[in-house]
Coordinates of C-alpha atoms in Angstrom, one line a residue:
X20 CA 0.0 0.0 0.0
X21 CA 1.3 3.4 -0.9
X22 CA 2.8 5.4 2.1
X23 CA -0.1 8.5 1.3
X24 CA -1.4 10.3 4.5
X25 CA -2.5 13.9 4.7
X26 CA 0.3 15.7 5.5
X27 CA 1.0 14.9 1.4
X28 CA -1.2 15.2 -0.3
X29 CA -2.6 18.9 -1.7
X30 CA -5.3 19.5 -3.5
X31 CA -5.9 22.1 -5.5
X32 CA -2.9 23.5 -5.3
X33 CA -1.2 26.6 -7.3
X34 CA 1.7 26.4 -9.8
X35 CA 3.0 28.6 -12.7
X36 CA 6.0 26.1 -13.7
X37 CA 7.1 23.0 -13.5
X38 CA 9.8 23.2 -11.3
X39 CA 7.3 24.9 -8.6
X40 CA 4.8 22.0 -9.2
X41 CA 7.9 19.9 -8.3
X42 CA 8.8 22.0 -5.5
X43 CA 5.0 21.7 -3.7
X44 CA 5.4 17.9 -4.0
X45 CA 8.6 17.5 -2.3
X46 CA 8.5 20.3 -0.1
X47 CA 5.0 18.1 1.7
X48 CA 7.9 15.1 1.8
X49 CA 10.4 17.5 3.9
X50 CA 7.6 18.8 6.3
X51 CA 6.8 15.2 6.7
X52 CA 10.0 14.5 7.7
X53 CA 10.5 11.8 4.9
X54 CA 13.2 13.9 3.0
X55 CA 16.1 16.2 3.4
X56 CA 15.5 19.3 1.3
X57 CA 18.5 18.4 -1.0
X58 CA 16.3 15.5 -2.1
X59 CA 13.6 18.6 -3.6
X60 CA 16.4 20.5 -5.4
X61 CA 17.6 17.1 -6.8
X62 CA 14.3 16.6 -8.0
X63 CA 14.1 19.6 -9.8
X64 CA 17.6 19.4 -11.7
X65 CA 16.8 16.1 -12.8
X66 CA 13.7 17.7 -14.3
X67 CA 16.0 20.7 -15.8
X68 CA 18.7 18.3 -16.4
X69 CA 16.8 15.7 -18.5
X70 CA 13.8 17.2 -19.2
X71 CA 10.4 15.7 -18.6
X72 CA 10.8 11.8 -18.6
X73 CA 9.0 12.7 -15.2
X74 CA 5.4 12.8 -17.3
X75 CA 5.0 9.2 -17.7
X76 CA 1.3 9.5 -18.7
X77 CA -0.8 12.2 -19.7
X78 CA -1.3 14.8 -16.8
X79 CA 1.0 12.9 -14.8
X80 CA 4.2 13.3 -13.4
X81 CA 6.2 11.5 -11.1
X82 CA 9.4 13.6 -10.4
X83 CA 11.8 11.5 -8.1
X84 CA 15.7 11.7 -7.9
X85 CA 18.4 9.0 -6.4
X86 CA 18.2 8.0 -3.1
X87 CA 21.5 9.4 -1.7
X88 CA 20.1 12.8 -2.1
X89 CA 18.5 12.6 1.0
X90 CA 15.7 10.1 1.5
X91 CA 14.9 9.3 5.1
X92 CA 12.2 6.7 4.3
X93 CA 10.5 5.4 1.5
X94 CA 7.5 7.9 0.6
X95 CA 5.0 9.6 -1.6
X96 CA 3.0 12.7 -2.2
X97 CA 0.4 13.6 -4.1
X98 CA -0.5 17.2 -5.3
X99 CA -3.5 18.3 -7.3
X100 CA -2.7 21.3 -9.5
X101 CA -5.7 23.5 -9.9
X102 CA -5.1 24.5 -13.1
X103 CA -2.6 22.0 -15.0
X104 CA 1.2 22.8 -15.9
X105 CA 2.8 22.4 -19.4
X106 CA 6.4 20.0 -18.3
X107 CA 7.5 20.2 -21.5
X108 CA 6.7 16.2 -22.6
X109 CA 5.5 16.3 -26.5
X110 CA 2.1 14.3 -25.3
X111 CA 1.8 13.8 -22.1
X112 CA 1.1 17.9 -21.3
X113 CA -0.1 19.9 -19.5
X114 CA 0.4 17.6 -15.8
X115 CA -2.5 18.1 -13.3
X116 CA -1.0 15.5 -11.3
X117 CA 2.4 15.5 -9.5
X118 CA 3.5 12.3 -7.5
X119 CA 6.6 13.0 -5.9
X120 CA 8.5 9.5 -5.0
X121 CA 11.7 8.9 -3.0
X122 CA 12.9 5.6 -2.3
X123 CA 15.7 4.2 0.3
X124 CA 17.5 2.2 -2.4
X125 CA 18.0 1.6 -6.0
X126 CA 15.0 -0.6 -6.2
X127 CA 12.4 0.8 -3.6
X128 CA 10.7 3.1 -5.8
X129 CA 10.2 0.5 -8.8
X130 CA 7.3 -0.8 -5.9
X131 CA 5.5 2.3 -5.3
X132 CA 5.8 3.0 -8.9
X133 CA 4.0 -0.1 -9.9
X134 CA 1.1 0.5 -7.4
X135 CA 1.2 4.5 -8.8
X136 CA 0.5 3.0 -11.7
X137 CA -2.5 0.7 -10.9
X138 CA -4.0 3.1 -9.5
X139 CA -3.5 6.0 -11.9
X140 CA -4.1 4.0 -15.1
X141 CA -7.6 2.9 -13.6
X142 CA -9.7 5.4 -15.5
X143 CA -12.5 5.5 -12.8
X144 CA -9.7 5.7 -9.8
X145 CA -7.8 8.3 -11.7
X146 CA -11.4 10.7 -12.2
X147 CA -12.3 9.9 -8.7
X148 CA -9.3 11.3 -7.9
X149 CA -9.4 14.6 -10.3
X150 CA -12.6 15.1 -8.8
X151 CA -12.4 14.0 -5.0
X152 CA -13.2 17.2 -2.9
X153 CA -10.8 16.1 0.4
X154 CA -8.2 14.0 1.4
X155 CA -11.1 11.3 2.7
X156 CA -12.8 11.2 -0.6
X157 CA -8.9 10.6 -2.1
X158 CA -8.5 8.3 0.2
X159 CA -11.3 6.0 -0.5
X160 CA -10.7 6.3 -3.9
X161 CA -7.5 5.3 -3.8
X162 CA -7.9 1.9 -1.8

């Protein structure tokens, strides 16, 4: 089960770039105590660094960097841009969705990418989500 709780998730939240969609995402990780705020600037120069691989699916991106950058546990969050940001991918713009991920080792986030992905490729999970009103309507959507 995906480590979600509501100190990350945001819903509705503002962005004019990219790199500040990015920066919401992670910064809800350091608050929670599951990064270091190295880990949120890595994030982001992968992003400027390689450009938007990050948008794996359209409106969704999954910005993440490598462990040593300052991942205290294996974690998650979830923002929900209000009004969606272009990243830059050819197809898969503008993002609405940015799931930040940090894992502790080479391998941890390959888990929590595969259950990101059953739940975001489940069309009725991922409008449930686009359209939940709180974190408990999220939440139940999510399971």
């Amino acid at each position: 089960m995906l480590p979600l709780c509501q100190d990350v998730v945001l819903l509705d939240a503002e962005a004019n770039s990219a790199e500040e969609a990015i920066r919401l995402a992670g910064d809800l990780l350091v608050k929670a105590g599951k990064v270091a705020p190295e880990y949120v600037e890595a994030m982001v120069k992968g992003y400027q660094d390689i450009g938007p691989y990050i948008v794996l699916a359209p409106g969704i991106a999954i910005p993440h960097a490598r462990p040593e950058h300052g991942v205290k546990e294996q974690c998650v969050s979830l923002i929900r841009l209000n009004q969606p940001v272009a990243f830059g991918h050819p197809t898969n713009d503008p993002v609405r969705l940015v799931c930040a991920i940090g894992g502790v080792d080479d391998t941890g986030h390959i888990g929590m990418l595969q259950e990101l992905a059953g739940v975001l490729g489940d069309s009725g999970k991922l409008e449930g989500i686009l359209a939940a009103a709180s974190y408990e309507e999220l939440q139940q959507v999510m399971q």
